[in-house]
mmCIF file of C-alpha atoms in Angstrom:
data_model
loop_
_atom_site.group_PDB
_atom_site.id
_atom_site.type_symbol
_atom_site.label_atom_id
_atom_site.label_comp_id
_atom_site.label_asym_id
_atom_site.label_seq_id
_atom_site.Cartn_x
_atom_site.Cartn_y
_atom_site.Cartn_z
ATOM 1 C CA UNK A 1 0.000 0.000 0.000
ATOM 2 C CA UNK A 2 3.137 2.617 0.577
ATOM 3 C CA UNK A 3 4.386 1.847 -2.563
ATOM 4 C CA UNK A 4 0.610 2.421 -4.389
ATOM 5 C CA UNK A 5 0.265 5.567 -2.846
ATOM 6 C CA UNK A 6 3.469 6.727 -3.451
ATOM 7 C CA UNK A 7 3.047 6.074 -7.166
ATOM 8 C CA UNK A 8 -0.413 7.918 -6.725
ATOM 9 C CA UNK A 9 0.850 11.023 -4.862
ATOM 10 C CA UNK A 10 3.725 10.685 -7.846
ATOM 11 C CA UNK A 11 0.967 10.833 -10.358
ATOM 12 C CA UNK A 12 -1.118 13.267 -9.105
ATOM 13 C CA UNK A 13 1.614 15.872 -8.381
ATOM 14 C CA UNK A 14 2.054 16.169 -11.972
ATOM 15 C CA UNK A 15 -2.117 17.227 -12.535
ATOM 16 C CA UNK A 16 -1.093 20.141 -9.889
ATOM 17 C CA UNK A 17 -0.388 23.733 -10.589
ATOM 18 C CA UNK A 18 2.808 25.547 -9.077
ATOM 19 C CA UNK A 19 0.623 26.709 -5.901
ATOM 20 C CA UNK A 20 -0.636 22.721 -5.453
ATOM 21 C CA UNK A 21 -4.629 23.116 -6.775
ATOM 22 C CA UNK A 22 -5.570 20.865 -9.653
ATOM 23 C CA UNK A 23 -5.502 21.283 -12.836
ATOM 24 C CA UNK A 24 -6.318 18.335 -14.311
ATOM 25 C CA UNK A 25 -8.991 17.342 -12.917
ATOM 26 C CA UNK A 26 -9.545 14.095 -15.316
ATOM 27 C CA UNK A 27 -6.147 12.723 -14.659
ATOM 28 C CA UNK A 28 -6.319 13.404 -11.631
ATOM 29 C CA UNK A 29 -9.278 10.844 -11.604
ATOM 30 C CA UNK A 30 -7.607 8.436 -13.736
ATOM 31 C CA UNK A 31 -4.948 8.316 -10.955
ATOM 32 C CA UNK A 32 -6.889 8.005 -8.162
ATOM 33 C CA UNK A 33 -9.124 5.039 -10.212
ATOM 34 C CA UNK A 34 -5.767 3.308 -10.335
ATOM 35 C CA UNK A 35 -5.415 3.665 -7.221
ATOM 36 C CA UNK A 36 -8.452 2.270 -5.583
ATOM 37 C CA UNK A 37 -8.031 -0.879 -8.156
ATOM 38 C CA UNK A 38 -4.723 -1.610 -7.254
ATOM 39 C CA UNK A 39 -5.338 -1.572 -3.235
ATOM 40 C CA UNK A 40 -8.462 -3.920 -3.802
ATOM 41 C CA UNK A 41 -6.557 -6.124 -5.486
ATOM 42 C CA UNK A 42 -3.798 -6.078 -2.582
ATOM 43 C CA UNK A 43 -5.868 -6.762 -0.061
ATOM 44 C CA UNK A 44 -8.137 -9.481 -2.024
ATOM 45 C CA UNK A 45 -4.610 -11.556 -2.189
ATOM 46 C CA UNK A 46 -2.495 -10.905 0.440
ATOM 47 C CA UNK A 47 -4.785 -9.804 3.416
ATOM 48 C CA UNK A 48 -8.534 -11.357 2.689
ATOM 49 C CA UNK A 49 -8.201 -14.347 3.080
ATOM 50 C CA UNK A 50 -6.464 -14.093 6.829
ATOM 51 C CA UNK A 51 -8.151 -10.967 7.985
ATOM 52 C CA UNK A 52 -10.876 -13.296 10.192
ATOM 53 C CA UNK A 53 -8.091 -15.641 11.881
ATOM 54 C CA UNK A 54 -5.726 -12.466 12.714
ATOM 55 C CA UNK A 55 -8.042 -10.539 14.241
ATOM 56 C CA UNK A 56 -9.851 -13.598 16.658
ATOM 57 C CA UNK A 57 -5.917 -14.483 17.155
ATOM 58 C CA UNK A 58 -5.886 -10.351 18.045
ATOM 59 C CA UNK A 59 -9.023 -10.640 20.329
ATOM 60 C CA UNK A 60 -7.747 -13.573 22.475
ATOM 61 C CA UNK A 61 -3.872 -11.932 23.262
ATOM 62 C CA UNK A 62 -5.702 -8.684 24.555
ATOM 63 C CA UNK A 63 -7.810 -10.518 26.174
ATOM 64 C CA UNK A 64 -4.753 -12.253 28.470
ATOM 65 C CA UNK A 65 -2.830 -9.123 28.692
ATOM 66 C CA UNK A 66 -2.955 -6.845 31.981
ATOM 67 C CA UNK A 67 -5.117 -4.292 32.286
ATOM 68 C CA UNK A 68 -3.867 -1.150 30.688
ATOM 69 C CA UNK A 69 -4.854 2.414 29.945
ATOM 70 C CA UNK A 70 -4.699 1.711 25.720
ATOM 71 C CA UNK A 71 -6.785 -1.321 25.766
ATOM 72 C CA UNK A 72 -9.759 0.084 25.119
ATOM 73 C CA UNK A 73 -8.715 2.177 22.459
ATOM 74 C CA UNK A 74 -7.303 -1.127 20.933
ATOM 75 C CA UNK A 75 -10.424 -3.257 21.145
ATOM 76 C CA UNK A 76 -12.130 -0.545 19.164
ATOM 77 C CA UNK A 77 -9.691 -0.541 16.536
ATOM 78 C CA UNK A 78 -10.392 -4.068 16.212
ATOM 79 C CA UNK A 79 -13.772 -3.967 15.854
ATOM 80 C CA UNK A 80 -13.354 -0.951 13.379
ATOM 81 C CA UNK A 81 -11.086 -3.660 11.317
ATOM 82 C CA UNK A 82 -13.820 -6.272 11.250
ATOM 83 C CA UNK A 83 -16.467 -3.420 10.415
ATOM 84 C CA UNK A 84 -13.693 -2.692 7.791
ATOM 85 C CA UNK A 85 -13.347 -5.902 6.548
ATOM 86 C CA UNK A 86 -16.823 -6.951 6.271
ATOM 87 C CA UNK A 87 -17.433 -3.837 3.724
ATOM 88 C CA UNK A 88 -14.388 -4.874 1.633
ATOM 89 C CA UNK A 89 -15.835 -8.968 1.341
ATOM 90 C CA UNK A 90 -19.246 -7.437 0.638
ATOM 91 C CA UNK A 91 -17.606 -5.398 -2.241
ATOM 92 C CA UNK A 92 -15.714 -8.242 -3.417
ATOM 93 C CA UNK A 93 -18.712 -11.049 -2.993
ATOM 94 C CA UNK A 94 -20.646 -8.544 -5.280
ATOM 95 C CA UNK A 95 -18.453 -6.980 -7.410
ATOM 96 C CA UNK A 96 -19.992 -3.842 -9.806
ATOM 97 C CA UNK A 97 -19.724 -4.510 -13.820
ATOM 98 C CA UNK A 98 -16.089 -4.122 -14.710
ATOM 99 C CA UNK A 99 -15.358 -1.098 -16.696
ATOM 100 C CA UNK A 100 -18.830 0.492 -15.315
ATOM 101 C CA UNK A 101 -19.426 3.800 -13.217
ATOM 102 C CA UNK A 102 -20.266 1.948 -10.453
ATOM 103 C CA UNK A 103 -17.418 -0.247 -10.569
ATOM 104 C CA UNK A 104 -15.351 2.995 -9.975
ATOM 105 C CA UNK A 105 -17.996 4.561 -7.278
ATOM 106 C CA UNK A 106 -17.725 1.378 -5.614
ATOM 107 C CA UNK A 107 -14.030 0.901 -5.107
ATOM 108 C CA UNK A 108 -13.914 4.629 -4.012
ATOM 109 C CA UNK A 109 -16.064 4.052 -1.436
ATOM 110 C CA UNK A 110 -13.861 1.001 -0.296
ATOM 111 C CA UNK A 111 -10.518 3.001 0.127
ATOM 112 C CA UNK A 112 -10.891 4.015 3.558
ATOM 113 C CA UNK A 113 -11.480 0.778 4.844
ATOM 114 C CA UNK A 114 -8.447 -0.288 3.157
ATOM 115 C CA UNK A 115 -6.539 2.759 4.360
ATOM 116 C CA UNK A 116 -7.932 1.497 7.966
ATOM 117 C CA UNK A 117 -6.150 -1.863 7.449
ATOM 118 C CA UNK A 118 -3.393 0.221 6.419
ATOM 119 C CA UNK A 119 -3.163 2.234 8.974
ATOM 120 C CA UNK A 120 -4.061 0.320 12.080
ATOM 121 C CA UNK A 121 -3.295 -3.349 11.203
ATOM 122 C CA UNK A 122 -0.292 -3.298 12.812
ATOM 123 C CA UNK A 123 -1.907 -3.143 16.151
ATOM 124 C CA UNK A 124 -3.527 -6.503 15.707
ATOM 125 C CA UNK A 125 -0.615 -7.970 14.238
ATOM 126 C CA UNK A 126 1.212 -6.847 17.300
ATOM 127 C CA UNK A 127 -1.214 -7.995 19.557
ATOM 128 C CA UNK A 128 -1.205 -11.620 17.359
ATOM 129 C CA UNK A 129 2.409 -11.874 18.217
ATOM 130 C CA UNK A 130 1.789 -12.061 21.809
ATOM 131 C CA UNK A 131 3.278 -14.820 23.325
ATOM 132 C CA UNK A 132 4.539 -16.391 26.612
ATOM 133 C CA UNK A 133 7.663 -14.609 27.778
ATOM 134 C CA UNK A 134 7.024 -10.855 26.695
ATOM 135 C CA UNK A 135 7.239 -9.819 30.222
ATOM 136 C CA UNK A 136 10.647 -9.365 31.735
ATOM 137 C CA UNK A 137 12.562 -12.480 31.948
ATOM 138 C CA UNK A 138 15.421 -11.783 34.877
ATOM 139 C CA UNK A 139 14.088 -9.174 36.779
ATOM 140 C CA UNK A 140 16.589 -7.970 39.282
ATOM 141 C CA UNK A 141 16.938 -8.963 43.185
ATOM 142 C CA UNK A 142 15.558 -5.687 45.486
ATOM 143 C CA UNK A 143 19.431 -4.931 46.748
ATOM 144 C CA UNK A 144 20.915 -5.487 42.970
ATOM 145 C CA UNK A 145 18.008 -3.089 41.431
ATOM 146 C CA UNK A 146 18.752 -0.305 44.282
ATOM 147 C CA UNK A 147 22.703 -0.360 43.388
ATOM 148 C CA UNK A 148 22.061 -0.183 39.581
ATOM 149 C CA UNK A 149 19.674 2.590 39.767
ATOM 150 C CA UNK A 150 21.765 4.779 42.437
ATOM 151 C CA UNK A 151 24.911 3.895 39.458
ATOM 152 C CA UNK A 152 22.098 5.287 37.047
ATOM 153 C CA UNK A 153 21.624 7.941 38.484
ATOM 154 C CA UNK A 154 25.008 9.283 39.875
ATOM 155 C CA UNK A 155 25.958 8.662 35.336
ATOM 156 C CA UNK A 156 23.004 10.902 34.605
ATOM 157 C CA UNK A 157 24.170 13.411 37.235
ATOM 158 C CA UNK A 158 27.398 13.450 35.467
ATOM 159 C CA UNK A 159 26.077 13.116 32.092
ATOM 160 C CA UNK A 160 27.141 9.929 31.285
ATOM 161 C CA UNK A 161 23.838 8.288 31.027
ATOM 162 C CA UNK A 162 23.338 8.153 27.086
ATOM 163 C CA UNK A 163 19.521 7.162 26.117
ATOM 164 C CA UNK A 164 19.636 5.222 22.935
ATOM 165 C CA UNK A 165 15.714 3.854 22.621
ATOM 166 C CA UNK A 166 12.518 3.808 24.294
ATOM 167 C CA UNK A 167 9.203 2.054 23.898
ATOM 168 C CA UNK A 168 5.997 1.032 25.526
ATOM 169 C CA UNK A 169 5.883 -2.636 26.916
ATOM 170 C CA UNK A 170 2.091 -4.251 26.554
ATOM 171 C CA UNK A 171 1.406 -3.441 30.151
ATOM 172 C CA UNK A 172 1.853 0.392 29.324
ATOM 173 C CA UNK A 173 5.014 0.517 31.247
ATOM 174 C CA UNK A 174 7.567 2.678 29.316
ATOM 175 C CA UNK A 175 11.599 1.289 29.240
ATOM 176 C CA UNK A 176 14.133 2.991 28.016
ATOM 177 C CA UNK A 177 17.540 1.207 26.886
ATOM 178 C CA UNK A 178 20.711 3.437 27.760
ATOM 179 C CA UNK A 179 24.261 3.198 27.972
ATOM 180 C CA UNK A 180 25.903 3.340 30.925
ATOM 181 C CA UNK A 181 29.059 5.126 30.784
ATOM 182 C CA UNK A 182 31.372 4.508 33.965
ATOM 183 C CA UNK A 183 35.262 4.760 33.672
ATOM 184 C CA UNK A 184 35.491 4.965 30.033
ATOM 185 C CA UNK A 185 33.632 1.470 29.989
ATOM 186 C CA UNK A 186 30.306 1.068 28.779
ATOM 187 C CA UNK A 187 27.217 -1.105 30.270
ATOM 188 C CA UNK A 188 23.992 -1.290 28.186
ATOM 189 C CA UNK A 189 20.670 -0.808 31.197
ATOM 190 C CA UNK A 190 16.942 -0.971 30.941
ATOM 191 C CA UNK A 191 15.217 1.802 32.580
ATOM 192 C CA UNK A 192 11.484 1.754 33.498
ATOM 193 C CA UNK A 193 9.825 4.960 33.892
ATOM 194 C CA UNK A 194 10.251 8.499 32.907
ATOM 195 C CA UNK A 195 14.134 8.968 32.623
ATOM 196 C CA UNK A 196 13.697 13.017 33.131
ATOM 197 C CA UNK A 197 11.911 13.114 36.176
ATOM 198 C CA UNK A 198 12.803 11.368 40.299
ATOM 199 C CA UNK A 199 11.312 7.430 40.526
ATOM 200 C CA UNK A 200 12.589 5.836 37.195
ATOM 201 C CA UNK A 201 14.595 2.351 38.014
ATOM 202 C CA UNK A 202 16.970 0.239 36.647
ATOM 203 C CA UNK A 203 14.882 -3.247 35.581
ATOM 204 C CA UNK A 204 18.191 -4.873 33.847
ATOM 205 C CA UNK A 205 21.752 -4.681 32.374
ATOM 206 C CA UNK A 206 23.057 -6.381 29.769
ATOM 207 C CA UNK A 207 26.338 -6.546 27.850
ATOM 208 C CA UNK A 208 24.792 -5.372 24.619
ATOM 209 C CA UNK A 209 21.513 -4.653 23.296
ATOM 210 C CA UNK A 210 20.743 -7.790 21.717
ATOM 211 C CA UNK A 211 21.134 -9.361 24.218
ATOM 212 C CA UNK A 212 18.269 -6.702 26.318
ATOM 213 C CA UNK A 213 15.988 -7.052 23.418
ATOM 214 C CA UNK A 214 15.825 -11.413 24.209
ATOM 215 C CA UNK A 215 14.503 -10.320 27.859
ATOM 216 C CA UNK A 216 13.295 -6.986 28.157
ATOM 217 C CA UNK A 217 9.314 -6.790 27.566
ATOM 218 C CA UNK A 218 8.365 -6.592 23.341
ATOM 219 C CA UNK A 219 7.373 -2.977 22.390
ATOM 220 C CA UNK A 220 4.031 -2.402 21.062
ATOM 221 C CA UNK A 221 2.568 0.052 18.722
ATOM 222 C CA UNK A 222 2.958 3.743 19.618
ATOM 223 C CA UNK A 223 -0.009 6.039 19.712
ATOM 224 C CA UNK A 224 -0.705 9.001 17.518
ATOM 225 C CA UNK A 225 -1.291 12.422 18.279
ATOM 226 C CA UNK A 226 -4.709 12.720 16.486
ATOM 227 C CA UNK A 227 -6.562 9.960 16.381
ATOM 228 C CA UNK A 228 -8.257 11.097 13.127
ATOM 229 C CA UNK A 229 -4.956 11.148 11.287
ATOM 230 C CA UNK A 230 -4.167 8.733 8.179
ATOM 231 C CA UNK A 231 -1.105 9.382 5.849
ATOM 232 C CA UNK A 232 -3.371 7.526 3.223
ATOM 233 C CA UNK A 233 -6.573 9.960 3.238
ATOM 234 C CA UNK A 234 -4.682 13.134 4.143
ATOM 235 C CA UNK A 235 -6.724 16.452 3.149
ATOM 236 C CA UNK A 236 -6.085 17.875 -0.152
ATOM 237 C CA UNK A 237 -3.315 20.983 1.121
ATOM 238 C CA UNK A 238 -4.124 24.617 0.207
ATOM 239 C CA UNK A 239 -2.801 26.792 -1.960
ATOM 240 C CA UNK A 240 0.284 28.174 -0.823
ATOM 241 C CA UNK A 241 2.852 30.550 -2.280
ATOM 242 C CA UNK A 242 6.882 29.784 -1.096
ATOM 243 C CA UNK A 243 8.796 32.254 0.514
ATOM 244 C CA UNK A 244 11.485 32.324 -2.412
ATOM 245 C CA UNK A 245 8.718 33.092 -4.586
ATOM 246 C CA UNK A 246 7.534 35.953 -2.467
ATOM 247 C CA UNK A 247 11.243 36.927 -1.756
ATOM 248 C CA UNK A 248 11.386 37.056 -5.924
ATOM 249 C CA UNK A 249 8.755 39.345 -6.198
ATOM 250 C CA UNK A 250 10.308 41.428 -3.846
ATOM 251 C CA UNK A 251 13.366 41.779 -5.459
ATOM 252 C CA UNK A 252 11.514 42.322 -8.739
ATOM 253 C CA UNK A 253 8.986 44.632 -7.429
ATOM 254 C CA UNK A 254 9.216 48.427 -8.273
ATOM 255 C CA UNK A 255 6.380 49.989 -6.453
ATOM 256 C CA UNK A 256 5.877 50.011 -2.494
ATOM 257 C CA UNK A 257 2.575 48.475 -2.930
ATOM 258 C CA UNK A 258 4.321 45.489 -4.673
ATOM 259 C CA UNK A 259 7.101 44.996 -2.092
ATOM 260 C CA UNK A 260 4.033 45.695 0.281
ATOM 261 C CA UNK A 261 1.591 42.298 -1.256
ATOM 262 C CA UNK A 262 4.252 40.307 -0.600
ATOM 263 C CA UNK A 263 5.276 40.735 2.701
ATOM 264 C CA UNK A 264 1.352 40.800 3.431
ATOM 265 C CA UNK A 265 0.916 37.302 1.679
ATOM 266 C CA UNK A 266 3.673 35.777 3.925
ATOM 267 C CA UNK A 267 1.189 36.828 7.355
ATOM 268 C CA UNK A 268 -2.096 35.990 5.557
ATOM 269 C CA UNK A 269 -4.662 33.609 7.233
ATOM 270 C CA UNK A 270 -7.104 31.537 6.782
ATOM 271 C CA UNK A 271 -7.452 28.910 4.237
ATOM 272 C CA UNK A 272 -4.450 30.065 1.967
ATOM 273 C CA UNK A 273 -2.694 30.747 5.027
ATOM 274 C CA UNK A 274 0.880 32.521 4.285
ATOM 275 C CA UNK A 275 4.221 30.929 5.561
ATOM 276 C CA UNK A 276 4.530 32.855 8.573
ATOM 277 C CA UNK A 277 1.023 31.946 9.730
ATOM 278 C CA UNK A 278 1.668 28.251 8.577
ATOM 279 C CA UNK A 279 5.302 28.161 10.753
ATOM 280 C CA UNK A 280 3.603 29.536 13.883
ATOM 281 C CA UNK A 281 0.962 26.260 13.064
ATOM 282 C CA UNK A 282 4.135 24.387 12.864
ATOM 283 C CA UNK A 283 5.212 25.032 16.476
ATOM 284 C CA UNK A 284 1.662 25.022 17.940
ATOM 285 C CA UNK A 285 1.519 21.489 16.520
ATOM 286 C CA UNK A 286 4.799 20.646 17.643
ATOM 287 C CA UNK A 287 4.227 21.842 21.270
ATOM 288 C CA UNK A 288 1.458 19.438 21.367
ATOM 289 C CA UNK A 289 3.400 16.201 20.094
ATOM 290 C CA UNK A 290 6.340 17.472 23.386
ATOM 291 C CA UNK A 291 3.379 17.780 25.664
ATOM 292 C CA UNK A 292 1.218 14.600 24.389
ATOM 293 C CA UNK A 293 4.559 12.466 25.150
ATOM 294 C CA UNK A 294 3.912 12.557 29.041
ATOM 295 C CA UNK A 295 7.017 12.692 30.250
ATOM 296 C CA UNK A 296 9.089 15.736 32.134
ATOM 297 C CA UNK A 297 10.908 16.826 29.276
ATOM 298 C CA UNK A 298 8.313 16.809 26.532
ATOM 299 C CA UNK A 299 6.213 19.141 28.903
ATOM 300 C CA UNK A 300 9.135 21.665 29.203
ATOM 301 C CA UNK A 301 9.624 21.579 25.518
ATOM 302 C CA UNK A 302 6.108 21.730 24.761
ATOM 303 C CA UNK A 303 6.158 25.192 26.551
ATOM 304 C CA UNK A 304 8.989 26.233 24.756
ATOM 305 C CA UNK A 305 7.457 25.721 21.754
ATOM 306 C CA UNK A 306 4.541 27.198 22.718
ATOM 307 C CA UNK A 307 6.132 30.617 24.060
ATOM 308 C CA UNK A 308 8.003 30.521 20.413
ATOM 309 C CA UNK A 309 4.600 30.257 19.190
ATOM 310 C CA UNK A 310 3.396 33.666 20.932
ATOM 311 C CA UNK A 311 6.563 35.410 20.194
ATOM 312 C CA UNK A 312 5.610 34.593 16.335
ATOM 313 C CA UNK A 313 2.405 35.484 16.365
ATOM 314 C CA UNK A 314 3.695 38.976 17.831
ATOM 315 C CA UNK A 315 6.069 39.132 15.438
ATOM 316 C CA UNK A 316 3.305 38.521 12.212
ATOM 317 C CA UNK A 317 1.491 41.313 13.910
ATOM 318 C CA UNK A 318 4.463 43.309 13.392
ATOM 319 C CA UNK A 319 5.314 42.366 10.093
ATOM 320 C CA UNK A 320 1.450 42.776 8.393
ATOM 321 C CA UNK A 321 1.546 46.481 10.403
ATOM 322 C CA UNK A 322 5.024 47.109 8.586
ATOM 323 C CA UNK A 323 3.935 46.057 5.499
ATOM 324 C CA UNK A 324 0.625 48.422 5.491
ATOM 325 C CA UNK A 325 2.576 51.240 6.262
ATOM 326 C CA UNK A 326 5.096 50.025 3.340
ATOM 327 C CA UNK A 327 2.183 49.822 1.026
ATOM 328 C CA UNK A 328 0.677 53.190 2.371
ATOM 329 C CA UNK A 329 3.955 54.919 1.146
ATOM 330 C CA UNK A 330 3.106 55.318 -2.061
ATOM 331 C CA UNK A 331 6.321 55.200 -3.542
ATOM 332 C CA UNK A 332 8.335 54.097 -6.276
ATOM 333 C CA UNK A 333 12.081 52.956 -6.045
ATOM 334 C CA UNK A 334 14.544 55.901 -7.659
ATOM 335 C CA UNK A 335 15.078 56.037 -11.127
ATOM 336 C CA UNK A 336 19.265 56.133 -10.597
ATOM 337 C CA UNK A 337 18.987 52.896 -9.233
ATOM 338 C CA UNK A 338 19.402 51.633 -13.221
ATOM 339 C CA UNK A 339 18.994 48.001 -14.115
ATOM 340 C CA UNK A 340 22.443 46.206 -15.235
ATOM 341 C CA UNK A 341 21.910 44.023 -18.605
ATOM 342 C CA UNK A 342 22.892 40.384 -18.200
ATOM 343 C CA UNK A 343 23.326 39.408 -21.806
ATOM 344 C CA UNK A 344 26.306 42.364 -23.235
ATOM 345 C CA UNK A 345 26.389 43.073 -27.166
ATOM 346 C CA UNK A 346 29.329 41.273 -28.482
ATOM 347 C CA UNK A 347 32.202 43.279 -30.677
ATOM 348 C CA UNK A 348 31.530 42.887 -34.306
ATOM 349 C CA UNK A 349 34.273 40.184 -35.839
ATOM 350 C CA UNK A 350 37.025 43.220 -37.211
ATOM 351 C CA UNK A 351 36.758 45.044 -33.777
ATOM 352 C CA UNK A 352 39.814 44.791 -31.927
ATOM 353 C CA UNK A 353 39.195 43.816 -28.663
ATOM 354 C CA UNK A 354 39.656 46.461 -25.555
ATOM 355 C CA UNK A 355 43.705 46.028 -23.715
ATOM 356 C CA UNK A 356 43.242 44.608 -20.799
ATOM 357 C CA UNK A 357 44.041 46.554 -17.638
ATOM 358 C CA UNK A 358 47.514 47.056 -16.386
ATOM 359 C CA UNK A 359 48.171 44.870 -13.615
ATOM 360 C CA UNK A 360 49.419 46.367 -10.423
ATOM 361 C CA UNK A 361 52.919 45.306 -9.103
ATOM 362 C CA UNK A 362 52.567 43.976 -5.550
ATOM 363 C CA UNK A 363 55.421 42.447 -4.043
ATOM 364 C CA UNK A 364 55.398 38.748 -3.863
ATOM 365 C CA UNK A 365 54.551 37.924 -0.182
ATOM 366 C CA UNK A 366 56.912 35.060 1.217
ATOM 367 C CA UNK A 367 56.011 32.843 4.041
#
């Protein structure tokens, strides 16, 4: 399915315009008919025929895992899958006349349920590959987890606590492999908790991290920050103008007003919202992925981001009052300031060409 869309997005990128609106509107069809054929016929062969048996095999490992703040969430996405998958063998047990209108209405219809297979399989495959022995294998004696953790922490105080990977384990317990740096030797550690703020503890070390991903609980799907989000059905983007194209007209622009639209277009909002508008978006969104990882340091850089978000929004205040007052000016530049010609005349063939210019004596400089 990546590789279909990414052929599609290929395809339709060349029915766009410069600003991203379409404008061809019947190949853009014709790609997106392609599309929808090609994904039905992926999922008739490779994923129809097993859909049932993964997702009871799905139903029964959640049902034996530990009770968890994202099962819930994950039991619906399973019955969104079967809902999913029952449209798609409806579709395919009654197929429209080939080469019809319908035919084409009807696979439309059946991309986002493919796009939800897509998209949230992977949970159910996860859960499928539950097994016996997820959950840590050696834990460490009470005196032995107490030492590590105190070394931990007194290599963290020092700086010499290097996180290399984190993930969720199945019970919703986050662990964190790290490198333990002590003496200019090395010592790979599992952490569980949140490694930036006080009650994190050492669960295991290991001599390398192979040998930590045998024991150390199997990771499971991460979340998303919108549930509402899919890569595969993702809006179609508004027309937007770059800021080297606005920096061009700039540079090309004679009048105030000129110099004035284009500084105005980069704080527009709204639908065709202008860059600056679209960067402060960029940081609001960005604040919420720091805060919506739960942990001590994603909240402080969530606030960050956020403050850099207010600053902007000050500063697109003072760039769309600047540019009024540029386009209020009613000026044009100077008429001294004289274009330069790229492309010179050349001499006519029986010209003599111009002596070069003397070339000043400067003392050869020795090292």
């Amino acid at each position: 399915m990546a590789v279909i869309d990414y052929k599609t997005e290929a395809a339709l990128d060349l029915t766009r315009d410069r600003y991203g609106r379409t404008a061809h509107a019947g190949a853009a069809e014709a790609a997106q008919a392609h599309r929808d054929k090609a994904a039905l016929e992926a999922y008739s062969i490779h994923l129809a025929p097993h859909a049932d048996a993964l997702l009871d095999t799905a139903r029964r490992a959640l049902d034996e895992l530990p009770p968890a703040r994202h099962l819930t969430g994950w039991r619906s996405v399973l019955d969104g899958l079967a809902a999913a998958a029952t449209e798609i063998r409806r579709a395919l047990d009654r197929p429209a006349a080939t080469g019809s209108p319908a035919e084409r209405t009807q696979r439309s219809a059946l991309w986002p349920h493919l796009t939800a297979w897509v998209d949230y399989s992977v949970i159910a495959s996860n859960l499928a590959d539950q097994r016996d022995g997820q959950h840590h294998k050696a834990p460490l004696t009470g005196d032995e987890q107490q030492r590590w953790t105190e070394r931990a922490q007194a290599a963290q105080r020092r700086g010499e606590l290097e996180l290399t990977e984190s993930w969720y384990a199945a019970d919703g317990q986050p662990v964190t492999l790290a490198y333990l740096v002590e003496d200019d030797d090395s010592t790979v550690v599992a952490l569980c908790g949140d490694p930036g703020a006080p009650g994190w503890q050492v669960i295991g070390h290991y001599a390398h991290e192979y040998e930590a991903g045998k024991v150390l609980p199997a990771p499971v799907p991460p979340g998303v920050l919108r549930p509402d989000v899919s890569r595969f059905n993702r809006p179609v983007p508004a027309p937007e103008v770059s800021l080297q194209e606005l920096i061009r007209d700039t540079v090309e622009a004679q009048q105030a007003g000129d110099a004035s639209n284009a500084l105005l277009s980069a704080t527009q909002r709204g639908y065709d919202a202008g860059p600056m508008v679209r960067l402060q978006e960029l940081l609001q969104t960005g604040g919420q992925f720091a805060s919506a990882l739960e942990t001590a340091q994603g909240r402080q850089i969530g606030a960050r981001l956020s403050a850099l978000g207010r600053q902007l929004e000050f500063l697109t205040r003072e760039v769309e009052e600047a540019a009024e007052d540029l386009g209020a000016t009613v000026a044009v530049l100077p008429p001294h300031r004289t274009p330069v010609l790229r492309a010179r005349p050349r001499p006519a063939v029986d010209t003599t060409p111009p002596a070069p210019p003397p070339r000043a004596n400067t003392p050869a400089r020795h090292r």
